[in-house]
CSV table of C-alpha atoms in Angstrom, one decimal:
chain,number,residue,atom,x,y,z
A,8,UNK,CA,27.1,-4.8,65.8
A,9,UNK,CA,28.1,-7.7,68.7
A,10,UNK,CA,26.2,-11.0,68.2
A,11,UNK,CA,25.6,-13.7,71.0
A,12,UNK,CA,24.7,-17.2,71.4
A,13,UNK,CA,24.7,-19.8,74.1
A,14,UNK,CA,26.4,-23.3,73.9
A,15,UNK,CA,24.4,-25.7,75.6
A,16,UNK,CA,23.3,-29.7,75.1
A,17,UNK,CA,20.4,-31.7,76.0
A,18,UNK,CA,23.3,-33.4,79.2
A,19,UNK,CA,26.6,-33.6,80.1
A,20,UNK,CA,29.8,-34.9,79.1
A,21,UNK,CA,27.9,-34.1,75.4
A,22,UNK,CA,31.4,-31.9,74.7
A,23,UNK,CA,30.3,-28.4,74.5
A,24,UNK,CA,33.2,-27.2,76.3
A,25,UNK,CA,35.5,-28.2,73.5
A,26,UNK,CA,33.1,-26.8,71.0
A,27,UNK,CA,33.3,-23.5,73.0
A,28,UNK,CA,36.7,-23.3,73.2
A,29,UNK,CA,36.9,-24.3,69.3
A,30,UNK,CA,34.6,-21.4,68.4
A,31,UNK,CA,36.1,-18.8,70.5
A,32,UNK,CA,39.9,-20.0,69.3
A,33,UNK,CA,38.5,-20.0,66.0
A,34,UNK,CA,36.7,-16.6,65.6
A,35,UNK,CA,39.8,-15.3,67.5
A,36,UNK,CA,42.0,-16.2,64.8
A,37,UNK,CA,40.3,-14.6,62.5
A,38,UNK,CA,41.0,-11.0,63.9
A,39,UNK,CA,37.5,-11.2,65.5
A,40,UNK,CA,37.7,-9.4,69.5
A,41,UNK,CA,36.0,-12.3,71.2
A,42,UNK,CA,34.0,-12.4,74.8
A,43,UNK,CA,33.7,-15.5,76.7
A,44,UNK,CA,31.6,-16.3,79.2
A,45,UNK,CA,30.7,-19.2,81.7
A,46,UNK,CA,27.1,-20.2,83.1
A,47,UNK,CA,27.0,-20.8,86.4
A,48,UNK,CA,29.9,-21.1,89.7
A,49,UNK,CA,32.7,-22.7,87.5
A,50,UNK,CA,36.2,-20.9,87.8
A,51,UNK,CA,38.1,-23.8,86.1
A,52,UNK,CA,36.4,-23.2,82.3
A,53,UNK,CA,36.7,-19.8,82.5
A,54,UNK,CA,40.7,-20.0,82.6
A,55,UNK,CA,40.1,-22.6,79.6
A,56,UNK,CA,37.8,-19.8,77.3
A,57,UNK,CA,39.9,-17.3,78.2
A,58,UNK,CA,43.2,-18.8,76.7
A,59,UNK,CA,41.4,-20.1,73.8
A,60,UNK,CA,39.9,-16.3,73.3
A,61,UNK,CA,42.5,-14.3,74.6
A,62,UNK,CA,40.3,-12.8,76.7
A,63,UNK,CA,39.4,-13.1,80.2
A,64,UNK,CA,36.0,-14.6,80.5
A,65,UNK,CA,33.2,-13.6,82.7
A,66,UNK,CA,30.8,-15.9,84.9
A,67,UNK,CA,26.8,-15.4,84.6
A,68,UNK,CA,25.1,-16.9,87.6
A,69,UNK,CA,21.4,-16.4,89.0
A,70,UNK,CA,21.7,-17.9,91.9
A,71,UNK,CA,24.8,-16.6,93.0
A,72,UNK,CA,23.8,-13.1,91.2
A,73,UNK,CA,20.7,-10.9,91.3
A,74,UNK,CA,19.5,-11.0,87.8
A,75,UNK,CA,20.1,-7.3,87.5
A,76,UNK,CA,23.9,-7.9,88.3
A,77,UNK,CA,23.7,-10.5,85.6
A,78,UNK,CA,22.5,-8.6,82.7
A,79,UNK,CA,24.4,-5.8,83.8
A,80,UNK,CA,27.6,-7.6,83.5
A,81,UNK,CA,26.9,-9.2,80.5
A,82,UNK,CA,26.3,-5.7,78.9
A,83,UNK,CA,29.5,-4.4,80.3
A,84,UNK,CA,31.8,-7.0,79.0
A,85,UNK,CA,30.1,-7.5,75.4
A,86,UNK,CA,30.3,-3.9,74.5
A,87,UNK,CA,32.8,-3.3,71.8
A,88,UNK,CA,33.2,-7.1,70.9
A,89,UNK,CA,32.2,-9.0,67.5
A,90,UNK,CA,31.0,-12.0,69.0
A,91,UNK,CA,29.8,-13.1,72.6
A,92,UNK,CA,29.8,-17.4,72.8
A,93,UNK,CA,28.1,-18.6,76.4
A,94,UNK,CA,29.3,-22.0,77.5
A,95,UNK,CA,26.2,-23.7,79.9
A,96,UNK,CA,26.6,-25.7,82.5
A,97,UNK,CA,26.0,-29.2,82.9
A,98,UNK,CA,22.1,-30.0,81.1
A,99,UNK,CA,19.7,-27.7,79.2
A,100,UNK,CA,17.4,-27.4,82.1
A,101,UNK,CA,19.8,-28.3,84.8
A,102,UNK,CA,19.9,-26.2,87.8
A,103,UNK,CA,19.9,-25.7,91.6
A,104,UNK,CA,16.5,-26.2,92.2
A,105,UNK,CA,14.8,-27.2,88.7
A,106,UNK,CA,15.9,-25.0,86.1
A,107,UNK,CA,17.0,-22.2,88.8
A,108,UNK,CA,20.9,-21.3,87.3
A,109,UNK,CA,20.2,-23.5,83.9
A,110,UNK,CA,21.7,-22.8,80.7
A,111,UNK,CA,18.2,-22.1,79.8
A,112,UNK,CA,17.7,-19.6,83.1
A,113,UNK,CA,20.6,-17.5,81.5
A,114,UNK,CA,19.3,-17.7,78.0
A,115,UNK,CA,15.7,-16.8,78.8
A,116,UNK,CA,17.2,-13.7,80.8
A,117,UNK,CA,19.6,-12.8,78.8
A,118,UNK,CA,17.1,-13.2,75.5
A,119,UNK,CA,20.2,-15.0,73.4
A,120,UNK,CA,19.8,-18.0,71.4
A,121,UNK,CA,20.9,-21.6,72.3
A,122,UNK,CA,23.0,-23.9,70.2
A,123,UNK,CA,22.9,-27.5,71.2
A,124,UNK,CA,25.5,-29.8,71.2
A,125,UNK,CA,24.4,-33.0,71.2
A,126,UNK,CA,25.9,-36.8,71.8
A,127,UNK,CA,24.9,-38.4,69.0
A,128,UNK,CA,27.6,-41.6,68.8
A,129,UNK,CA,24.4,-43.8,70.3
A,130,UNK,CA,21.5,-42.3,68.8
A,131,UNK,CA,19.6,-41.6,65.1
A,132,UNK,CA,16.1,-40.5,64.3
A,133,UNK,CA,15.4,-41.2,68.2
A,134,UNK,CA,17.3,-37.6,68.6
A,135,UNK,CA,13.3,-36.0,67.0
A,136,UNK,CA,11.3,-36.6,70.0
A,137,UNK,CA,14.0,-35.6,72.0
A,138,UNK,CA,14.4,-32.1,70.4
A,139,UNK,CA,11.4,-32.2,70.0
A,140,UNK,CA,10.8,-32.2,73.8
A,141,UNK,CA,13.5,-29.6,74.4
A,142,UNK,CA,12.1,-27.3,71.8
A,143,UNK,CA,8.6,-27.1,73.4
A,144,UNK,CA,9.2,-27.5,77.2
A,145,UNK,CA,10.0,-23.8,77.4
A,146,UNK,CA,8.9,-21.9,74.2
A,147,UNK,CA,10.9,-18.9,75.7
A,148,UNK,CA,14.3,-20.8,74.7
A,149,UNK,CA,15.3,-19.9,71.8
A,150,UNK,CA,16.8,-23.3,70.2
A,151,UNK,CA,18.6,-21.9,67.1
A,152,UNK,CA,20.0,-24.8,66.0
A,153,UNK,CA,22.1,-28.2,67.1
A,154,UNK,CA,25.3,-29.7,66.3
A,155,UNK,CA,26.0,-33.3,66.6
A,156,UNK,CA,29.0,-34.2,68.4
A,157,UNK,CA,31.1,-38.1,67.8
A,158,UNK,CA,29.5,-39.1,64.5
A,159,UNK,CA,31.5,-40.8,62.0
A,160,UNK,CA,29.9,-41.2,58.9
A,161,UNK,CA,27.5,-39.0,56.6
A,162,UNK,CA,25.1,-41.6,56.7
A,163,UNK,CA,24.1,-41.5,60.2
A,164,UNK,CA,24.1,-38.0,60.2
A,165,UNK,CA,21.5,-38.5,57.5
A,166,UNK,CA,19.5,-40.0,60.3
A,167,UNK,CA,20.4,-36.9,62.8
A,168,UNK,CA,19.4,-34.2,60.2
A,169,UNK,CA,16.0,-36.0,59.4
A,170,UNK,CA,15.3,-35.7,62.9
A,171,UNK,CA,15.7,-31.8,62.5
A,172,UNK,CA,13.8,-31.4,59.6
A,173,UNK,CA,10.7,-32.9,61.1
A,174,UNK,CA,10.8,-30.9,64.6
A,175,UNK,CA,11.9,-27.7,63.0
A,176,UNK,CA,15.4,-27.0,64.4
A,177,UNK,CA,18.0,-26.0,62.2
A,178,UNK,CA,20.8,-28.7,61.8
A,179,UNK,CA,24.0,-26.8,61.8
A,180,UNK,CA,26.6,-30.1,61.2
A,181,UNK,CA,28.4,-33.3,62.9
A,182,UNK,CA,31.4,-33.6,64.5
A,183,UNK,CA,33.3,-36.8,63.6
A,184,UNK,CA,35.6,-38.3,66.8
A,185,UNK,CA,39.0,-36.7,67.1
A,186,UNK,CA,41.1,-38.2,70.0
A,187,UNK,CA,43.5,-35.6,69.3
A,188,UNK,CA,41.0,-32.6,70.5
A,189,UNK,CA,40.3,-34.3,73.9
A,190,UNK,CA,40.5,-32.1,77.1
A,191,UNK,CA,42.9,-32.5,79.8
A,192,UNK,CA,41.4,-33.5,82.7
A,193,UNK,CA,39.7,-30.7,84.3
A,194,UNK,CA,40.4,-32.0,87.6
A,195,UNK,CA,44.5,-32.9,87.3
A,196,UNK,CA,45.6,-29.3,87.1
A,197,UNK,CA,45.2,-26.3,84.8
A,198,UNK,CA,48.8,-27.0,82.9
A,199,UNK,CA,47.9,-24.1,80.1
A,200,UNK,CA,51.3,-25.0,78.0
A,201,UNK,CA,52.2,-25.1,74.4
A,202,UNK,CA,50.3,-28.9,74.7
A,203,UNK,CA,47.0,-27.4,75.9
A,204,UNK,CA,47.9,-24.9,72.8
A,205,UNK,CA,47.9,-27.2,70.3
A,206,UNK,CA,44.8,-28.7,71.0
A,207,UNK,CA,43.0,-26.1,71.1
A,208,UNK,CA,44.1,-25.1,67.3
A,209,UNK,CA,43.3,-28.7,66.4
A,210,UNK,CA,39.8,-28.3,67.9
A,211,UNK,CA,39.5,-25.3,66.1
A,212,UNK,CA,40.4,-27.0,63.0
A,213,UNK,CA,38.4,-29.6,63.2
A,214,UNK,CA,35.1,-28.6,64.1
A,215,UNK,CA,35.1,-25.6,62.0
A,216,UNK,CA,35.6,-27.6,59.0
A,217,UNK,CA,32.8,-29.9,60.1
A,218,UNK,CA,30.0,-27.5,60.7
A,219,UNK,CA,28.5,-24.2,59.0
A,220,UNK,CA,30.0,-21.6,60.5
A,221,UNK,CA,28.3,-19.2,58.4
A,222,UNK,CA,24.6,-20.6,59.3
A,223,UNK,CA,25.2,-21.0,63.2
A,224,UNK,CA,26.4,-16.8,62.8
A,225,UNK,CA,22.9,-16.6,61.3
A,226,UNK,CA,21.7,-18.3,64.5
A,227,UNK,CA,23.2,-15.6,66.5
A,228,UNK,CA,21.1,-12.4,68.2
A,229,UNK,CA,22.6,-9.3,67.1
A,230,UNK,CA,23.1,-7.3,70.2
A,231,UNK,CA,22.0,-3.5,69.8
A,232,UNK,CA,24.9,-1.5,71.4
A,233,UNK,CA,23.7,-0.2,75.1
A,234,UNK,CA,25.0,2.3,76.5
A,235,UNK,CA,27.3,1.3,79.3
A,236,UNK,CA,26.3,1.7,82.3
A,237,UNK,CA,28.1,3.8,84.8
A,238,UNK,CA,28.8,2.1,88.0
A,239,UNK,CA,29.0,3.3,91.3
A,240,UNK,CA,32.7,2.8,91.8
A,241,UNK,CA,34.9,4.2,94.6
A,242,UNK,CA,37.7,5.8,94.2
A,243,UNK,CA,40.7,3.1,95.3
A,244,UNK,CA,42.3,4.3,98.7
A,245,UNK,CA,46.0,4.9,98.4
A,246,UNK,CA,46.4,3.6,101.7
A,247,UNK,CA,45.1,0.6,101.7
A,248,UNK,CA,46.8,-2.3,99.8
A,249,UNK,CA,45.0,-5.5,99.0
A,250,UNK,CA,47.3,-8.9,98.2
A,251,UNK,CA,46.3,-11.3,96.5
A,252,UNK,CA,47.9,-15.2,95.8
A,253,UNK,CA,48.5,-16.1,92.4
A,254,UNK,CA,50.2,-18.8,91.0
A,255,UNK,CA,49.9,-22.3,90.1
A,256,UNK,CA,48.4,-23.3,93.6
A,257,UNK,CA,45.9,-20.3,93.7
A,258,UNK,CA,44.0,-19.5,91.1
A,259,UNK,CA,40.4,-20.4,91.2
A,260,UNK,CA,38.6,-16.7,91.2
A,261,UNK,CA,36.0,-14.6,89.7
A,262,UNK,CA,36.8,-11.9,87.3
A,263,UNK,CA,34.3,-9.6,88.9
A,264,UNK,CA,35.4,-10.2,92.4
A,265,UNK,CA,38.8,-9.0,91.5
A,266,UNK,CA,37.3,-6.1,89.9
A,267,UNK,CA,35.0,-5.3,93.1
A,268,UNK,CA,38.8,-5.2,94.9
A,269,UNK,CA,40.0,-3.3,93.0
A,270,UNK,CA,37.3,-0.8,93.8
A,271,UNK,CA,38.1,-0.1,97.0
A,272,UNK,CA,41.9,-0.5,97.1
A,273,UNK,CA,45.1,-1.1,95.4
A,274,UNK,CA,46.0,-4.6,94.0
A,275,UNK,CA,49.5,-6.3,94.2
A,276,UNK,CA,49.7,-10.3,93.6
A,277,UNK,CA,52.2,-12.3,95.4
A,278,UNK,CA,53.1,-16.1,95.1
A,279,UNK,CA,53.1,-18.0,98.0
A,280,UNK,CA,55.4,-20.7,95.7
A,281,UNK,CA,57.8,-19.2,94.6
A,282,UNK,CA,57.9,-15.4,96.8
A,283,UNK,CA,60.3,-15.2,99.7
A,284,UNK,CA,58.3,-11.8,100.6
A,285,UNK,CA,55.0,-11.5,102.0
A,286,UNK,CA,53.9,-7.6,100.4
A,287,UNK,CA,53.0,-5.1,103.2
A,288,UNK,CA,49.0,-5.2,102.9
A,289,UNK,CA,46.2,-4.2,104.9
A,290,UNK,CA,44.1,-7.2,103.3
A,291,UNK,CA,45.4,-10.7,102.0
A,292,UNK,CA,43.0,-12.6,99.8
A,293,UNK,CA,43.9,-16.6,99.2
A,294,UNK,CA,41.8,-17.8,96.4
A,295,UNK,CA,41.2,-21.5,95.7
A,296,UNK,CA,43.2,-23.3,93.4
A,297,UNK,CA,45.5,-26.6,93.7
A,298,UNK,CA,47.8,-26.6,96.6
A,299,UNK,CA,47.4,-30.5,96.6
A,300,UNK,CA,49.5,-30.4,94.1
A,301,UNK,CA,52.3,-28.5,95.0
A,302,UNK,CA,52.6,-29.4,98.4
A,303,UNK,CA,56.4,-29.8,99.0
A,304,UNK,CA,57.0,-26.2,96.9
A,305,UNK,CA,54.2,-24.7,99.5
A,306,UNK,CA,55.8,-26.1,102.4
A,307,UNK,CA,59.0,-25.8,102.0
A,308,UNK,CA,58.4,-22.2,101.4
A,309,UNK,CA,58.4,-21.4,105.3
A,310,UNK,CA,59.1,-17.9,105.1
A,311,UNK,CA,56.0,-17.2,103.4
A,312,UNK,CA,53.8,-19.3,105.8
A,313,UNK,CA,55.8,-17.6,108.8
A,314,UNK,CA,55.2,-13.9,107.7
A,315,UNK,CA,51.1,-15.4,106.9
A,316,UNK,CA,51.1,-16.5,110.4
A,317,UNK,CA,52.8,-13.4,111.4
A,318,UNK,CA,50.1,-11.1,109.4
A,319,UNK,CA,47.5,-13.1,110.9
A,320,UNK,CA,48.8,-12.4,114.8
A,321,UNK,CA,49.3,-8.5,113.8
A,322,UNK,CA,45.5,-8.7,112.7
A,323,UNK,CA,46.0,-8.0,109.5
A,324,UNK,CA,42.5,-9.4,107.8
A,325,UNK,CA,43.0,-12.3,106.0
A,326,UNK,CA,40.1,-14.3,103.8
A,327,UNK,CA,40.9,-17.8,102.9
A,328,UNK,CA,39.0,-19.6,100.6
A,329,UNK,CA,39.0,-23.9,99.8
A,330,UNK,CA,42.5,-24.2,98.8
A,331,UNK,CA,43.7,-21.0,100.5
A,332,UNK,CA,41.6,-22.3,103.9
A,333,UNK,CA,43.5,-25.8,103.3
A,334,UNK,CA,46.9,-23.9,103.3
A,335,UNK,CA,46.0,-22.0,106.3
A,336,UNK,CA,45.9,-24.9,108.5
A,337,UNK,CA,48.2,-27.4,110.1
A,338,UNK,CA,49.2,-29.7,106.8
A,339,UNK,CA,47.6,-30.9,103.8
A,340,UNK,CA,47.6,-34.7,103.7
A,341,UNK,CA,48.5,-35.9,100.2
A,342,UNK,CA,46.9,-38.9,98.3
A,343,UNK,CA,49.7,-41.3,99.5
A,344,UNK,CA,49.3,-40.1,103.3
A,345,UNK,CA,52.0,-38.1,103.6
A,346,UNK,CA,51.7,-34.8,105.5
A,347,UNK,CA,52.9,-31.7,104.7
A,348,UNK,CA,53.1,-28.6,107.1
A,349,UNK,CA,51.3,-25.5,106.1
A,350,UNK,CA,51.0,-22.0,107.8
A,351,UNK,CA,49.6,-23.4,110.6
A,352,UNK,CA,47.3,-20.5,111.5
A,353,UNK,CA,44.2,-22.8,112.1
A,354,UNK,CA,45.0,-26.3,114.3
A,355,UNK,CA,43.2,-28.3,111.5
A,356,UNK,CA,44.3,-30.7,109.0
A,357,UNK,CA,42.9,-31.3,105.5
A,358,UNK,CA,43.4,-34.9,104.0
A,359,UNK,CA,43.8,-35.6,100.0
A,360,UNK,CA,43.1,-39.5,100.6
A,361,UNK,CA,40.3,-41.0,99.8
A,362,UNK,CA,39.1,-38.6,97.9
A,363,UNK,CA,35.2,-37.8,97.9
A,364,UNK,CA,33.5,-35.0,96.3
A,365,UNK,CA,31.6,-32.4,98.2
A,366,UNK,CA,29.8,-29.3,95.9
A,367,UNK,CA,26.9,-27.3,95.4
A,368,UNK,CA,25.8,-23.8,95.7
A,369,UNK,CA,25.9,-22.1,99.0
A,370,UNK,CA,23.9,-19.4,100.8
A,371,UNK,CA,25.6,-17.7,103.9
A,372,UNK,CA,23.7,-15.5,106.4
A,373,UNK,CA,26.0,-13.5,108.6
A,374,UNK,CA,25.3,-10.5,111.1
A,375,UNK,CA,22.3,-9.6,108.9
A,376,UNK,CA,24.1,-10.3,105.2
A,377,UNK,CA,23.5,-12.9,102.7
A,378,UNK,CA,25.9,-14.1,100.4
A,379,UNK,CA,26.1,-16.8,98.1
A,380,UNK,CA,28.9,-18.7,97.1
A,381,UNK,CA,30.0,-22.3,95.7
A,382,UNK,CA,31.5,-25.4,97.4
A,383,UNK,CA,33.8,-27.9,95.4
A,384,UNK,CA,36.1,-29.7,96.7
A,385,UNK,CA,37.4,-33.4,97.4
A,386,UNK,CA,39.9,-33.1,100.3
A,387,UNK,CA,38.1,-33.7,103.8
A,388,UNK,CA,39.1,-31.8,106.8
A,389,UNK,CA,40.6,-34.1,109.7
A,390,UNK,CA,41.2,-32.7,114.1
A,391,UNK,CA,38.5,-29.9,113.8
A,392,UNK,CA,38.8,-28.7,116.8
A,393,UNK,CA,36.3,-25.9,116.8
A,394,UNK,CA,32.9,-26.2,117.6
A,395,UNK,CA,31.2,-23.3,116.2
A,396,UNK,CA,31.0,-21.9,113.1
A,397,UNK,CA,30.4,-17.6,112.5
A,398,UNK,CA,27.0,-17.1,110.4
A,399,UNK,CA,24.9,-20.4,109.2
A,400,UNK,CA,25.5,-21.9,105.8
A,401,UNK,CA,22.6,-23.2,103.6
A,402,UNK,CA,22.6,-25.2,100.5
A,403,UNK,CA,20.4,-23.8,97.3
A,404,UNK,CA,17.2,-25.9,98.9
A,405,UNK,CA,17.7,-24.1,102.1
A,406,UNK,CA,19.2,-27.0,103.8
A,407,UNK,CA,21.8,-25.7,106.3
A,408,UNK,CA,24.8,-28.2,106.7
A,409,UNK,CA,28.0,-28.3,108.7
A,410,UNK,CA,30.1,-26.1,106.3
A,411,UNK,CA,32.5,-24.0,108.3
A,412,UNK,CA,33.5,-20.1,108.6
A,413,UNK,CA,36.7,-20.2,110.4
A,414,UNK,CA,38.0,-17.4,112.4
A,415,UNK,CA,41.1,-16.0,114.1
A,416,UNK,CA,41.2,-12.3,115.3
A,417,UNK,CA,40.6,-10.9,111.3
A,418,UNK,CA,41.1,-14.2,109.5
A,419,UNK,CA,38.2,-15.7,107.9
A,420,UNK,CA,38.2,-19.1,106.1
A,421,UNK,CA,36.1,-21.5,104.1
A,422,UNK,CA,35.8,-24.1,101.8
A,423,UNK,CA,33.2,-21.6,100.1
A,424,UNK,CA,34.0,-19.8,97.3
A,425,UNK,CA,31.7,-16.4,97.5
A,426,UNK,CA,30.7,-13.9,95.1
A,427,UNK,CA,30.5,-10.7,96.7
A,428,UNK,CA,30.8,-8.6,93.2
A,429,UNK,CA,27.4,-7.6,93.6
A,430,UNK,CA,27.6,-6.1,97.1
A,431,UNK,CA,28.2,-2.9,97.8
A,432,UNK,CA,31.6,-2.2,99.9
A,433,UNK,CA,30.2,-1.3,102.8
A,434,UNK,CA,28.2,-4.6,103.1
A,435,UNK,CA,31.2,-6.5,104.0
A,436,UNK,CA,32.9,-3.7,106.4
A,437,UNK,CA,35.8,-4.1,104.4
């Protein structure tokens, strides 16, 4: 029988990413089939859990998902596995609007436990009024129990597990400080090498022989096996051919979303690095990723961006999204202002200096559809020439703002990453 539990903390930077990747590495290496996933829009962490598990993780979103879609993918992928480990996203009770897309959204839906990580370098008994709060603002949260992150000594943990005892949560251990375990970061590149290797088997290491394993498994819901459910899934057409970029530069995509293609066609990947060949395709999908950071490769490659452009003039329908919308345009504008031509399909620019952060959930309403998605990026766009936009674009407080749908003949692009996993085919006319 599977058991699940969600990874969460009272805020950020507490370091429940590394403790998720520590468990799933952990149970991994102990022949256990492990299955990852992420709350909310993040495509980054997943890449992370699913290294460290060996095993592609899965998103959970309810703002970007109907619930339905939600449970019914969390059933799908922890069928048949020992151990299901949820990483949250930012705070407990963080989300778009209130706690809409929280850690605690997820775990109240999903009926799975929580186990908090908590910052405790600059805190002792204060910790009980704080748990304390946590464990009563929602009483449909399960809080199973909590493990203190950056504490050196036993006698301050003392302090910590005090604090547990009088509010009632288990204490499942500490976690002394280990600048060995730190994270890469998340935001310089995905480099997933023998380096990134190693730390994840010291992180392993190290928390596991810090903690009770053995009580936070007690923690964990044991998930009765459902019966799969059987998906309405289209046979893929033999004569239709979807590409999709993958490489270093492109990367940033949803699990599901792939799957969804996969539905309704045949998949080849091609790199727009290191390929010479553009594959014969009736669709071509550029994903997000980190083209910023291999802009010479990606320009210098002008046979690629020639044949792009060319697919592009032939009508060949092309979706773009962030980094693939940045490589679709005129150049990409590094950090040190130099400029580097691109496919040129678009007469934009986009710039890499001066960097400012732009994010946040996105709802799209097009020709009758709405679709949600996720904006994050820092680059800016520079010489937008185009004054209109196809479809409106709202923020999760149904704010609309200036994001941008691009368009030529059947391209589409967008700073946006969309979910469209739980539409149905025919919704999108693709």
């Amino acid at each position: 029988m599977s058991k699940a539990f969600l990874i969460a903390a009272p805020w950020s930077n507490s370091g429940k990413t590394t403790v998720t990747l520590s468990l799933c590495r952990w149970f991994s290496n102990q022949g256990l089939n492990v299955q990852p996933f992420k709350c909310g829009p993040d495509y980054i962490d997943t890449i992370h859990h699913s290294t460290a598990a060996r095993k592609p993780a899965v998103n959970l979103d309810v703002v970007m998902m109907p619930e339905e879609h939600v449970i019914r993918t969390f059933n799908n992928y922890q069928q048949g596995t020992d151990i299901s480990i949820i990483e949250g996203v930012m705070g407990l009770f963080d989300g778009a609007v209130k706690d809409q897309g929280s850690s605690a959204a997820i775990a109240k839906l999903l009926d799975i436990p929580v186990i908090l990580v908590v910052n405790a370098s600059s805190m002792a008994y204060t910790i009980a009024p704080i748990l304390h709060g946590l464990k009563t603002f929602d009483p449909e949260v399960q809080i199973a129990g909590v493990l203190f992150n950056f504490v050196k000594t036993e006698s301050h943990y003392a302090f910590l597990k005090e604090a547990c005892d009088t509010v009632g949560i288990p204490s499942l251990g500490y976690i002394p400080p280990n600048e060995e375990i730190a994270i890469p970061s998340r935001h310089l590149g995905l480099h997933i090498d023998k380096t990134f290797e190693t730390i994840i088997e010291k992180a392993a290491s190290h928390i596991t022989s810090n903690i009770s394993v053995s009580k936070l498994l007690e923690s964990a819901k044991e998930i009765n096996k459902i019966a799969r459910e059987k998906a309405q899934v289209k046979t893929p057409s033999k004569t239709k051919t979807i590409a999709i970029a993958k490489d270093e530069a492109f990367s940033f995509t949803y699990i599901e979303n792939l799957k969804w293609l996969e539905s309704i066609g045949r998949i080849v990947y091609f790199s727009p690095i290191h390929d010479s060949q553009l594959p014969d395709a009736d669709y071509i999908y550029l994903a997000g990723g980190y083209p910023e950071l291999y802009l010479e490769k990606l320009s210098q490659n002008v046979s690629m961006c020639n044949q792009i452009r060319n697919a592009a003039n032939l009508g060949v329908t092309i979706y773009a999204e962030c980094g693939g919308m940045m490589y679709l345009g005129k150049m990409i504008i590094d950090e040190k202002g130099l400029a580097h031509s691109m496919v040129n399909i678009f007469d934009y620019s986009t710039s890499m200096e001066n960097k400012k952060l732009s994010l946040g959930y996105r709802k799209v309403l097009f020709e009758g559809l709405e679709i949600w998605g996720h904006e994050f990026h820092y680059s800016k766009i520079l010489n937008d020439q185009t004054n209109s936009s196809i479809g409106k674009v709202f923020t999760a407080r149904d704010k609309e703002i200036s994001t941008k749908i691009y368009t030529y003949k059947n391209v589409y692009a967008s700073y946006i990453h969309l979910y469209w996993a739980a539409l149905k085919p025919k919704d999108i006319c693709i």
